[in-house]
Amino acid sequence: MSGYASQSASDHDERPGRGVPMTTFRHDTSPEAPRGGPHPTPLADRDVADLRRRVTGPVLLPDDPGFAAEFAGYNSARVERPALAVGATDTVDVAVALAFARDRGLTVAVANTGHGRARSADGALLLNVSRMTALSVDPAAGLARVGAGVPARRVAEAAAEHGLSAPVGSSGQVGLVGYTLGGGLPVLGRTLGWAAERVSALELVTPDARTLRVTEHSDPELFWAVRGGRDNFGVVTELEMELAPLRAFFGGGLHFAAETEERIAELLHAYAAWTEGVPQETHSSLAVVPFPDVSQLPPPLRGRRVAHLRVAWTGAPAEGEALLAGWRERGPLAVSWGELPATAVTALHQEPDEPAPFTRDSALLDRVDDAVVRAFAEAAGPGAGRAHILEVRHLGGALARPAGRPFPGVRRSASHLLNAISVLLGPDGTPEATGAVRRRLFDAVAGRSLGRLGNFTGGGDDMPAAVAADAYAPAELARLRAVKARLDPGNAFRHNANVPPAESFPG
């Protein structure tokens, strides 16, 4: 990824540079162009026609067939009305689209294959990068080069062909790039660390349509900010990520009946105590799920409220089996355990791929004490209805170590992550009812909370500025706002977990 040459979108009228590899770009030191702002110019037909000529992917207006499908995401709770949608196929498309937005005062929202934006894309140029699926692995160097739209599952599969593992999370369908820009909590994080730490370089198209190669040496502050600050600074079109040698692991899950608050509290108490003594090679979470009564589920789980213990073990097989002995004695409804290929890591949590309307919130906890257990059991129990999925993930290990490549948005002293998902369906799933349950939960655990984790926060409603800020320490937020002021002083990239530019206020 050396020898980058600068490209400006205004140079691409006849699409020169199409297919130019990432290694042809370099860091641009030219004066910055005006940024997008809050006063868009009405779109003329000739302008849209010109954009269509210069972009390989689709350019769609609200009345065009396929417009809504272009940005329909995993979270179906959000209804959005962007001014136009652009389906980028490569970096040139992205740069052309951002120059168009800049010149017409449009704000920009980014869509991918993930779980949705934190703020609505109303009135924006919505840029869909899910077609940018270039992916390559250099097994000798232990590196993957990943395009903006590549799902995590594909990266895991490509790495596994060479006996390597990527730091992927619990969902295989989300784009690896977007997940990583939020820090990226891998299922095997206690061994691999945060995904953002494994990024060695990235390609960024800035709000003023410059294409930059960003590394810890070319622009240390921007490199720090983007890996954790998400899409506040432009569009990351590709990144280079370090892989780890791993062909297989031992793992699976145990399901327990969890029909009462008392039973849920008992299981979470046991889980918290168990995680205090497990080796670093142990990766786990405990989730309480109200399963529907459907034939696709095994009979013991249908229609029941179930606690699902997920475990992955990257050490010696015999030691991993011993770790589960105490849990097998607690009367599980079902047990699945054995050697799994590295590609199975995204299936361990059994997260659904089908879209659904939902919202979520999170807290990084310094410990799981009695107050946390009581609040969790109440919110996950029958009194709260059947709209909520609550989870506690064990952190620590490599996730707690000082980073070789620091980034914002994590609390390394946190022992566990509390993740609360509300599905906005059925009589228990109204925004009012689910919001009340989450407020009680997070108010009750506030004394143990070190802040939110960005990738586990947001959903159907626009994220308030204070919620977005809670993912960062005050000093981190100040640094992020300074970088934002340099790259995007007009806050064109605001349809996200927004970091406002320094010396301005959230809109």
Short mmCIF file of C-alpha atoms in Angstrom, two decimals:
data_model
loop_
_atom_site.label_atom_id
_atom_site.label_comp_id
_atom_site.label_asym_id
_atom_site.label_seq_id
_atom_site.Cartn_x
_atom_site.Cartn_y
_atom_site.Cartn_z
CA MET A 1 0.00 0.00 0.00
CA SER A 2 2.80 2.39 -0.82
CA GLY A 3 3.22 4.99 -3.54
CA TYR A 4 -0.26 6.54 -3.35
CA ALA A 5 -1.03 9.33 -5.81
CA SER A 6 -3.65 11.98 -5.09
CA GLN A 7 -6.91 11.98 -7.01
CA SER A 8 -9.52 14.73 -7.11
CA ALA A 9 -13.06 13.93 -8.19
CA SER A 10 -13.09 16.89 -10.55
CA ASP A 11 -10.46 15.06 -12.64
CA HIS A 12 -12.82 12.17 -13.43
CA ASP A 13 -15.19 13.65 -16.02
CA GLU A 14 -14.45 10.84 -18.46
CA ARG A 15 -13.79 8.35 -15.68
CA PRO A 16 -9.97 8.12 -15.89
CA GLY A 17 -8.60 6.02 -13.09
CA ARG A 18 -11.37 3.43 -13.27
CA GLY A 19 -9.85 0.19 -12.00
CA VAL A 20 -6.70 1.92 -10.73
CA PRO A 21 -5.44 -0.13 -7.78
CA MET A 22 -5.36 1.27 -4.28
CA THR A 23 -1.58 1.52 -4.43
CA THR A 24 -1.73 4.44 -6.89
CA PHE A 25 -2.88 7.00 -4.32
CA ARG A 26 -0.85 9.10 -1.93
CA HIS A 27 -1.62 11.50 0.89
CA ASP A 28 -2.91 14.80 -0.52
CA THR A 29 -1.46 18.03 0.87
CA SER A 30 -3.35 20.39 -1.41
CA PRO A 31 -5.55 23.18 0.04
CA GLU A 32 -8.90 22.00 1.28
CA ALA A 33 -12.02 22.73 -0.77
CA PRO A 34 -15.28 24.03 0.71
CA ARG A 35 -17.23 21.44 2.68
CA GLY A 36 -20.87 20.46 2.49
CA GLY A 37 -23.24 22.43 4.68
CA PRO A 38 -26.86 22.73 5.72
CA HIS A 39 -28.12 24.74 2.71
CA PRO A 40 -28.50 22.41 -0.29
CA THR A 41 -28.94 23.67 -3.82
CA PRO A 42 -32.05 22.25 -5.56
CA LEU A 43 -31.09 19.35 -7.82
CA ALA A 44 -31.42 20.14 -11.51
CA ASP A 45 -32.21 17.34 -13.95
CA ARG A 46 -29.04 18.06 -15.91
CA ASP A 47 -26.93 17.78 -12.76
CA VAL A 48 -28.37 14.38 -11.92
CA ALA A 49 -27.92 13.26 -15.53
CA ASP A 50 -24.28 14.34 -15.41
CA LEU A 51 -23.76 12.44 -12.16
CA ARG A 52 -25.26 9.34 -13.75
CA ARG A 53 -22.84 9.64 -16.64
CA ARG A 54 -19.83 9.87 -14.33
CA VAL A 55 -20.79 7.14 -11.86
CA THR A 56 -20.75 3.46 -12.78
CA GLY A 57 -23.30 2.46 -10.12
CA PRO A 58 -26.95 3.54 -9.97
CA VAL A 59 -28.01 7.11 -9.22
CA LEU A 60 -31.61 7.11 -8.01
CA LEU A 61 -34.14 9.82 -7.16
CA PRO A 62 -37.15 9.26 -4.86
CA ASP A 63 -39.52 8.46 -7.75
CA ASP A 64 -37.15 5.99 -9.42
CA PRO A 65 -37.76 2.23 -9.20
CA GLY A 66 -35.46 0.64 -6.65
CA PHE A 67 -34.87 3.87 -4.73
CA ALA A 68 -36.00 2.57 -1.33
CA ALA A 69 -34.32 -0.81 -1.85
CA GLU A 70 -31.00 0.94 -2.41
CA PHE A 71 -30.76 1.91 1.25
CA ALA A 72 -33.08 -0.59 2.94
CA GLY A 73 -30.98 -1.94 5.79
CA TYR A 74 -31.08 -4.66 8.40
CA ASN A 75 -32.99 -2.39 10.79
CA SER A 76 -36.43 -1.94 9.27
CA ALA A 77 -37.58 0.47 12.01
CA ARG A 78 -36.18 3.50 10.24
CA VAL A 79 -38.10 5.30 7.47
CA GLU A 80 -35.78 7.63 5.57
CA ARG A 81 -36.16 10.18 2.79
CA PRO A 82 -32.79 11.02 1.26
CA ALA A 83 -32.64 13.47 -1.62
CA LEU A 84 -30.95 10.89 -3.85
CA ALA A 85 -29.12 7.59 -3.55
CA VAL A 86 -25.85 6.65 -5.22
CA GLY A 87 -24.67 3.04 -5.41
CA ALA A 88 -20.89 3.28 -5.54
CA THR A 89 -18.91 0.49 -7.20
CA ASP A 90 -15.41 1.78 -6.43
CA THR A 91 -13.39 4.65 -4.98
CA VAL A 92 -13.85 6.78 -8.09
CA ASP A 93 -17.64 6.60 -7.73
CA VAL A 94 -17.32 7.65 -4.08
CA ALA A 95 -15.12 10.63 -4.92
CA VAL A 96 -17.42 11.77 -7.72
CA ALA A 97 -20.47 11.50 -5.46
CA LEU A 98 -18.82 13.42 -2.63
CA ALA A 99 -17.73 16.18 -5.01
CA PHE A 100 -21.32 16.39 -6.23
CA ALA A 101 -22.59 16.67 -2.65
CA ARG A 102 -19.97 19.26 -1.76
CA ASP A 103 -20.73 21.46 -4.75
CA ARG A 104 -24.48 21.40 -4.02
CA GLY A 105 -24.35 21.77 -0.26
CA LEU A 106 -25.78 18.31 0.39
CA THR A 107 -25.09 16.38 3.54
CA VAL A 108 -23.93 12.77 3.14
CA ALA A 109 -25.11 9.52 4.69
CA VAL A 110 -23.30 6.22 4.20
CA ALA A 111 -25.15 2.91 3.78
CA ASN A 112 -23.56 -0.52 3.86
CA THR A 113 -24.47 -4.09 4.74
CA GLY A 114 -24.62 -3.45 8.49
CA HIS A 115 -27.21 -2.84 11.17
CA GLY A 116 -28.15 0.72 10.23
CA ARG A 117 -27.33 4.37 10.75
CA ALA A 118 -27.57 6.20 14.05
CA ARG A 119 -29.38 9.16 12.45
CA SER A 120 -31.85 9.46 9.58
CA ALA A 121 -30.58 10.24 6.07
CA ASP A 122 -33.44 12.65 5.34
CA GLY A 123 -32.43 15.21 2.71
CA ALA A 124 -28.96 13.73 2.22
CA LEU A 125 -27.06 12.20 -0.61
CA LEU A 126 -27.13 8.59 0.51
CA LEU A 127 -24.03 6.70 -0.61
CA ASN A 128 -24.38 2.92 -0.69
CA VAL A 129 -20.97 1.20 -0.64
CA SER A 130 -22.22 -2.39 -0.43
CA ARG A 131 -21.14 -3.07 -4.05
CA MET A 132 -17.49 -2.38 -3.17
CA THR A 133 -16.62 -6.01 -2.52
CA ALA A 134 -12.96 -6.30 -3.53
CA LEU A 135 -11.17 -8.68 -1.17
CA SER A 136 -7.69 -10.20 -1.20
CA VAL A 137 -5.52 -12.05 1.29
CA ASP A 138 -1.72 -12.06 1.39
CA PRO A 139 -1.00 -15.22 3.40
CA ALA A 140 2.74 -14.62 3.58
CA ALA A 141 2.25 -11.19 5.14
CA GLY A 142 -0.84 -12.26 7.11
CA LEU A 143 -2.84 -9.34 5.70
CA ALA A 144 -6.28 -8.89 4.17
CA ARG A 145 -7.28 -6.00 1.95
CA VAL A 146 -11.00 -5.44 2.40
CA GLY A 147 -13.38 -3.27 0.39
CA ALA A 148 -16.02 -1.15 2.08
CA GLY A 149 -18.90 -3.50 1.27
CA VAL A 150 -17.37 -6.89 2.08
CA PRO A 151 -19.38 -8.77 4.72
CA ALA A 152 -17.45 -10.08 7.70
CA ARG A 153 -18.41 -13.66 6.82
CA ARG A 154 -16.60 -13.43 3.47
CA VAL A 155 -13.45 -12.11 5.11
CA ALA A 156 -13.49 -14.97 7.61
CA GLU A 157 -13.89 -17.48 4.78
CA ALA A 158 -11.09 -15.97 2.68
CA ALA A 159 -8.71 -15.89 5.65
CA ALA A 160 -9.56 -19.48 6.60
CA GLU A 161 -8.40 -20.74 3.19
CA HIS A 162 -4.88 -19.89 4.38
CA GLY A 163 -5.18 -21.09 7.97
CA LEU A 164 -5.81 -17.55 9.21
CA SER A 165 -8.55 -15.87 11.21
CA ALA A 166 -10.00 -12.37 10.91
CA PRO A 167 -11.14 -10.39 13.99
CA VAL A 168 -14.82 -10.65 13.08
CA GLY A 169 -17.78 -10.06 15.35
CA SER A 170 -20.91 -12.02 16.13
CA SER A 171 -22.74 -11.12 12.89
CA GLY A 172 -21.40 -12.42 9.61
CA GLN A 173 -23.52 -10.15 7.43
CA VAL A 174 -22.26 -6.75 8.61
CA GLY A 175 -19.57 -5.04 6.58
CA LEU A 176 -16.17 -5.62 8.12
CA VAL A 177 -15.06 -2.06 7.39
CA GLY A 178 -17.97 -0.33 9.12
CA TYR A 179 -17.76 -2.71 12.08
CA THR A 180 -14.03 -2.01 12.42
CA LEU A 181 -14.49 1.77 12.25
CA GLY A 182 -16.65 1.42 15.37
CA GLY A 183 -13.77 -0.32 17.14
CA GLY A 184 -14.87 -3.85 16.26
CA LEU A 185 -15.44 -6.28 19.15
CA PRO A 186 -14.45 -9.75 17.88
CA VAL A 187 -16.03 -12.92 19.19
CA LEU A 188 -12.43 -14.05 19.85
CA GLY A 189 -11.48 -10.63 21.20
CA ARG A 190 -9.83 -11.87 24.40
CA THR A 191 -7.25 -13.52 22.14
CA LEU A 192 -7.20 -11.20 19.11
CA GLY A 193 -7.90 -7.79 20.66
CA TRP A 194 -10.07 -5.12 19.02
CA ALA A 195 -10.43 -5.19 15.25
CA ALA A 196 -9.42 -1.53 14.95
CA GLU A 197 -6.00 -2.34 16.42
CA ARG A 198 -5.32 -4.67 13.51
CA VAL A 199 -5.79 -2.01 10.81
CA SER A 200 -2.44 -1.06 9.31
CA ALA A 201 -3.67 1.31 6.57
CA LEU A 202 -6.87 2.57 5.03
CA GLU A 203 -8.12 4.47 2.03
CA LEU A 204 -10.35 7.45 2.84
CA VAL A 205 -12.30 9.76 0.56
CA THR A 206 -12.74 13.00 2.48
CA PRO A 207 -15.84 15.24 2.46
CA ASP A 208 -14.09 17.48 -0.09
CA ALA A 209 -13.55 14.46 -2.37
CA ARG A 210 -9.82 13.92 -1.87
CA THR A 211 -8.61 10.33 -1.79
CA LEU A 212 -6.05 9.70 0.93
CA ARG A 213 -3.99 6.78 2.07
CA VAL A 214 -3.98 7.03 5.86
CA THR A 215 -1.56 5.25 8.17
CA GLU A 216 -0.20 5.84 11.64
CA HIS A 217 2.76 7.57 9.97
CA SER A 218 1.09 9.61 7.19
CA ASP A 219 -1.48 11.31 9.46
CA PRO A 220 -1.37 9.88 13.00
CA GLU A 221 -4.28 11.92 14.32
CA LEU A 222 -6.63 11.08 11.45
CA PHE A 223 -5.60 7.40 11.59
CA TRP A 224 -6.43 7.40 15.30
CA ALA A 225 -9.76 9.17 14.80
CA VAL A 226 -11.19 7.14 11.92
CA ARG A 227 -10.68 3.81 13.73
CA GLY A 228 -13.35 4.43 16.35
CA GLY A 229 -14.87 7.66 15.05
CA ARG A 230 -16.72 5.79 12.32
CA ASP A 231 -17.92 7.72 9.24
CA ASN A 232 -17.51 11.20 10.68
CA PHE A 233 -14.48 12.02 8.53
CA GLY A 234 -15.40 10.71 5.10
CA VAL A 235 -15.84 7.32 3.44
CA VAL A 236 -13.35 4.54 4.08
CA THR A 237 -13.34 2.62 0.81
CA GLU A 238 -10.77 -0.01 1.74
CA LEU A 239 -8.63 -1.07 4.66
CA GLU A 240 -5.69 -3.33 5.26
CA MET A 241 -6.01 -5.64 8.27
CA GLU A 242 -3.66 -8.00 10.07
CA LEU A 243 -4.91 -11.58 10.40
CA ALA A 244 -4.05 -14.18 13.02
CA PRO A 245 -2.98 -17.82 12.62
CA LEU A 246 -6.00 -19.91 13.63
CA ARG A 247 -7.58 -22.83 11.77
CA ALA A 248 -10.11 -24.01 14.33
CA PHE A 249 -11.42 -23.54 17.84
CA PHE A 250 -13.62 -25.43 20.27
CA GLY A 251 -16.97 -23.89 20.93
CA GLY A 252 -20.71 -24.00 20.95
CA GLY A 253 -23.48 -23.18 23.36
CA LEU A 254 -25.64 -24.33 26.21
CA HIS A 255 -29.30 -23.32 26.49
CA PHE A 256 -31.02 -23.07 29.88
CA ALA A 257 -34.63 -22.45 30.83
CA ALA A 258 -34.91 -18.85 32.07
CA GLU A 259 -38.62 -18.34 32.69
CA THR A 260 -38.36 -16.35 35.94
CA GLU A 261 -36.36 -13.39 37.19
CA GLU A 262 -34.95 -15.61 39.95
CA ARG A 263 -33.60 -18.14 37.45
CA ILE A 264 -32.13 -15.41 35.25
CA ALA A 265 -30.42 -13.84 38.27
CA GLU A 266 -29.04 -17.23 39.33
CA LEU A 267 -27.53 -17.84 35.89
CA LEU A 268 -26.03 -14.35 35.57
CA HIS A 269 -24.52 -14.57 39.08
CA ALA A 270 -22.93 -17.88 38.10
CA TYR A 271 -21.70 -16.46 34.79
CA ALA A 272 -20.14 -13.39 36.40
CA ALA A 273 -18.32 -15.55 38.96
CA TRP A 274 -17.19 -18.00 36.27
CA THR A 275 -15.70 -15.26 34.07
CA GLU A 276 -13.55 -14.00 36.94
CA GLY A 277 -11.37 -17.11 36.78
CA VAL A 278 -11.34 -18.35 33.18
CA PRO A 279 -8.14 -18.26 31.08
CA GLN A 280 -7.63 -15.63 28.40
CA GLU A 281 -8.38 -18.21 25.70
CA THR A 282 -12.02 -18.30 26.88
CA HIS A 283 -14.49 -16.11 24.97
CA SER A 284 -18.09 -16.05 26.09
CA SER A 285 -21.38 -14.28 26.53
CA LEU A 286 -24.71 -14.98 28.22
CA ALA A 287 -27.90 -13.85 26.49
CA VAL A 288 -31.55 -14.18 27.50
CA VAL A 289 -33.79 -14.65 24.48
CA PRO A 290 -37.61 -15.03 24.37
CA PHE A 291 -37.81 -17.52 21.51
CA PRO A 292 -40.93 -17.61 19.32
CA ASP A 293 -42.96 -20.78 19.02
CA VAL A 294 -41.88 -21.75 15.50
CA SER A 295 -41.00 -25.06 13.90
CA GLN A 296 -37.54 -23.87 12.83
CA LEU A 297 -36.38 -24.08 16.46
CA PRO A 298 -35.54 -27.32 18.29
CA PRO A 299 -38.56 -28.48 20.33
CA PRO A 300 -36.94 -27.79 23.75
CA LEU A 301 -36.55 -24.09 22.84
CA ARG A 302 -39.83 -23.28 21.08
CA GLY A 303 -41.84 -20.54 22.72
CA ARG A 304 -39.58 -20.44 25.78
CA ARG A 305 -37.53 -17.75 27.45
CA VAL A 306 -34.02 -19.19 27.28
CA ALA A 307 -30.56 -18.22 28.53
CA HIS A 308 -27.95 -18.98 25.88
CA LEU A 309 -24.34 -19.37 27.05
CA ARG A 310 -22.00 -19.00 24.06
CA VAL A 311 -18.42 -20.17 24.51
CA ALA A 312 -15.35 -20.27 22.25
CA TRP A 313 -12.06 -21.73 23.42
CA THR A 314 -8.77 -21.20 21.55
CA GLY A 315 -6.59 -23.29 23.87
CA ALA A 316 -6.02 -27.03 24.28
CA PRO A 317 -9.23 -29.07 23.71
CA ALA A 318 -9.17 -30.95 27.03
CA GLU A 319 -8.93 -27.72 29.02
CA GLY A 320 -11.87 -26.26 27.15
CA GLU A 321 -14.05 -29.25 27.97
CA ALA A 322 -13.19 -28.88 31.66
CA LEU A 323 -14.38 -25.27 31.60
CA LEU A 324 -17.92 -26.41 30.82
CA ALA A 325 -18.19 -29.05 33.53
CA GLY A 326 -19.98 -26.82 36.02
CA TRP A 327 -22.40 -25.55 33.40
CA ARG A 328 -23.36 -29.05 32.29
CA GLU A 329 -24.47 -29.69 35.87
CA ARG A 330 -27.01 -26.84 35.73
CA GLY A 331 -29.52 -28.76 33.65
CA PRO A 332 -29.23 -27.31 30.15
CA LEU A 333 -32.09 -27.82 27.72
CA ALA A 334 -29.65 -28.31 24.85
CA VAL A 335 -25.86 -28.52 24.44
CA SER A 336 -23.77 -28.02 21.32
CA TRP A 337 -19.99 -28.31 21.71
CA GLY A 338 -17.10 -29.45 19.56
CA GLU A 339 -14.27 -28.47 17.26
CA LEU A 340 -15.33 -25.80 14.77
CA PRO A 341 -13.57 -24.23 11.78
CA ALA A 342 -12.47 -20.63 12.19
CA THR A 343 -15.25 -19.60 9.80
CA ALA A 344 -17.87 -20.70 12.35
CA VAL A 345 -17.08 -17.82 14.66
CA THR A 346 -19.75 -15.55 13.12
CA ALA A 347 -22.40 -18.24 13.71
CA LEU A 348 -21.58 -18.87 17.37
CA HIS A 349 -24.13 -16.35 18.70
CA GLN A 350 -26.80 -17.55 16.27
CA GLU A 351 -27.79 -14.00 15.32
CA PRO A 352 -30.54 -13.81 12.68
CA ASP A 353 -29.79 -12.46 9.20
CA GLU A 354 -33.38 -11.39 8.49
CA PRO A 355 -34.16 -7.66 8.80
CA ALA A 356 -36.24 -6.55 11.78
CA PRO A 357 -37.24 -3.26 13.44
CA PHE A 358 -35.17 -2.76 16.56
CA THR A 359 -33.27 -0.35 18.75
CA ARG A 360 -30.45 -1.04 21.17
CA ASP A 361 -28.27 0.43 23.89
CA SER A 362 -25.16 -0.66 25.72
CA ALA A 363 -22.96 -0.09 28.74
CA LEU A 364 -19.35 -1.03 29.35
CA LEU A 365 -19.34 -2.28 32.94
CA ASP A 366 -16.47 -2.24 35.40
CA ARG A 367 -18.00 -5.32 37.03
CA VAL A 368 -21.22 -7.31 37.27
CA ASP A 369 -22.44 -6.77 40.83
CA ASP A 370 -25.76 -7.49 42.56
CA ALA A 371 -27.34 -4.29 41.24
CA VAL A 372 -26.46 -5.23 37.66
CA VAL A 373 -27.81 -8.75 38.16
CA ARG A 374 -31.13 -7.49 39.57
CA ALA A 375 -31.61 -4.94 36.80
CA PHE A 376 -30.71 -7.45 34.10
CA ALA A 377 -33.08 -10.09 35.50
CA GLU A 378 -35.95 -7.59 35.67
CA ALA A 379 -35.42 -6.34 32.10
CA ALA A 380 -34.92 -9.85 30.69
CA GLY A 381 -37.68 -11.48 32.72
CA PRO A 382 -41.37 -12.08 31.99
CA GLY A 383 -42.50 -8.81 33.57
CA ALA A 384 -40.81 -6.85 30.77
CA GLY A 385 -42.64 -8.71 28.01
CA ARG A 386 -41.12 -10.55 25.07
CA ALA A 387 -39.57 -7.73 23.06
CA HIS A 388 -36.11 -7.69 24.64
CA ILE A 389 -32.90 -9.64 24.09
CA LEU A 390 -30.35 -8.94 26.80
CA GLU A 391 -26.74 -10.03 26.75
CA VAL A 392 -23.60 -9.74 28.87
CA ARG A 393 -20.28 -10.31 27.06
CA HIS A 394 -17.02 -11.00 28.83
CA LEU A 395 -14.21 -8.59 27.94
CA GLY A 396 -10.67 -8.41 29.35
CA GLY A 397 -7.71 -10.37 28.02
CA ALA A 398 -6.26 -8.81 24.87
CA LEU A 399 -9.16 -6.33 24.84
CA ALA A 400 -7.78 -4.79 28.03
CA ARG A 401 -4.13 -4.50 26.99
CA PRO A 402 -2.70 -1.13 25.92
CA ALA A 403 -2.98 -0.88 22.15
CA GLY A 404 -0.03 -0.76 19.81
CA ARG A 405 -2.26 1.36 17.57
CA PRO A 406 -4.54 3.29 19.95
CA PHE A 407 -8.03 4.35 18.89
CA PRO A 408 -11.00 6.05 20.60
CA GLY A 409 -14.25 4.65 21.92
CA VAL A 410 -13.38 1.75 24.21
CA ARG A 411 -12.83 1.46 27.96
CA ARG A 412 -10.08 -1.08 28.42
CA SER A 413 -10.77 -1.44 32.13
CA ALA A 414 -14.31 -2.73 31.44
CA SER A 415 -14.88 -6.31 32.49
CA HIS A 416 -18.16 -6.89 30.64
CA LEU A 417 -20.42 -5.36 28.00
CA LEU A 418 -24.15 -5.07 28.64
CA ASN A 419 -26.06 -5.19 25.35
CA ALA A 420 -29.84 -4.60 25.26
CA ILE A 421 -31.83 -5.05 22.05
CA SER A 422 -35.53 -4.18 21.80
CA VAL A 423 -37.44 -5.66 18.87
CA LEU A 424 -40.19 -3.24 17.86
CA LEU A 425 -42.85 -5.84 17.07
CA GLY A 426 -45.97 -7.07 18.86
CA PRO A 427 -47.84 -5.60 21.83
CA ASP A 428 -44.70 -5.48 24.00
CA GLY A 429 -42.62 -3.90 21.25
CA THR A 430 -43.94 -0.35 21.12
CA PRO A 431 -41.30 2.39 21.29
CA GLU A 432 -42.84 3.67 24.52
CA ALA A 433 -42.88 0.31 26.29
CA THR A 434 -39.44 -0.79 25.16
CA GLY A 435 -37.95 2.61 25.90
CA ALA A 436 -39.23 2.47 29.47
CA VAL A 437 -37.64 -0.96 30.02
CA ARG A 438 -34.27 0.17 28.68
CA ARG A 439 -34.32 3.38 30.71
CA ARG A 440 -34.95 1.46 33.94
CA LEU A 441 -32.18 -0.97 33.07
CA PHE A 442 -29.51 1.56 32.25
CA ASP A 443 -30.46 3.89 35.09
CA ALA A 444 -30.04 0.95 37.47
CA VAL A 445 -26.56 0.04 36.17
CA ALA A 446 -25.29 3.62 35.85
CA GLY A 447 -23.05 3.20 38.88
CA ARG A 448 -21.13 0.43 37.13
CA SER A 449 -21.14 1.93 33.62
CA LEU A 450 -17.97 3.37 32.08
CA GLY A 451 -19.80 4.54 28.95
CA ARG A 452 -21.43 3.13 25.84
CA LEU A 453 -19.88 1.06 23.04
CA GLY A 454 -20.70 2.72 19.73
CA ASN A 455 -21.36 -0.39 17.64
CA PHE A 456 -23.94 -1.54 20.20
CA THR A 457 -25.91 1.71 20.46
CA GLY A 458 -28.67 3.16 18.28
CA GLY A 459 -31.62 2.01 16.24
CA GLY A 460 -35.00 3.31 15.18
CA ASP A 461 -34.73 6.84 16.59
CA ASP A 462 -32.13 9.47 15.78
CA MET A 463 -29.29 9.21 18.26
CA PRO A 464 -29.04 12.29 20.52
CA ALA A 465 -25.68 14.04 20.55
CA ALA A 466 -25.18 13.23 24.23
CA VAL A 467 -25.62 9.51 23.56
CA ALA A 468 -23.07 9.57 20.73
CA ALA A 469 -20.63 11.47 22.95
CA ASP A 470 -21.00 8.90 25.75
CA ALA A 471 -18.99 6.42 23.68
CA TYR A 472 -15.87 8.54 24.21
CA ALA A 473 -13.85 9.82 27.10
CA PRO A 474 -13.86 13.66 27.27
CA ALA A 475 -10.27 13.92 26.05
CA GLU A 476 -11.04 11.56 23.16
CA LEU A 477 -14.08 13.60 22.15
CA ALA A 478 -12.03 16.81 22.13
CA ARG A 479 -9.44 15.21 19.83
CA LEU A 480 -12.14 13.80 17.55
CA ARG A 481 -13.82 17.19 17.26
CA ALA A 482 -10.51 18.79 16.31
CA VAL A 483 -9.99 16.24 13.53
CA LYS A 484 -13.60 16.72 12.44
CA ALA A 485 -13.05 20.48 12.20
CA ARG A 486 -10.07 19.87 9.93
CA LEU A 487 -11.76 17.32 7.65
CA ASP A 488 -15.45 18.27 7.81
CA PRO A 489 -15.98 21.72 9.39
CA GLY A 490 -19.46 21.97 7.84
CA ASN A 491 -20.47 18.62 9.38
CA ALA A 492 -21.62 17.23 6.04
CA PHE A 493 -21.21 13.74 7.52
CA ARG A 494 -23.81 14.13 10.26
CA HIS A 495 -26.20 11.20 9.67
CA ASN A 496 -24.31 9.00 12.10
CA ALA A 497 -23.18 8.80 15.71
CA ASN A 498 -22.17 12.36 15.14
CA VAL A 499 -19.01 14.04 16.33
CA PRO A 500 -19.60 17.78 15.80
CA PRO A 501 -16.65 19.88 14.68
CA ALA A 502 -14.76 21.76 17.35
CA GLU A 503 -16.14 25.22 18.18
CA SER A 504 -19.61 24.32 16.98
CA PHE A 505 -22.62 22.71 18.53
CA PRO A 506 -24.63 19.58 17.66
CA GLY A 507 -27.42 20.13 15.20
#
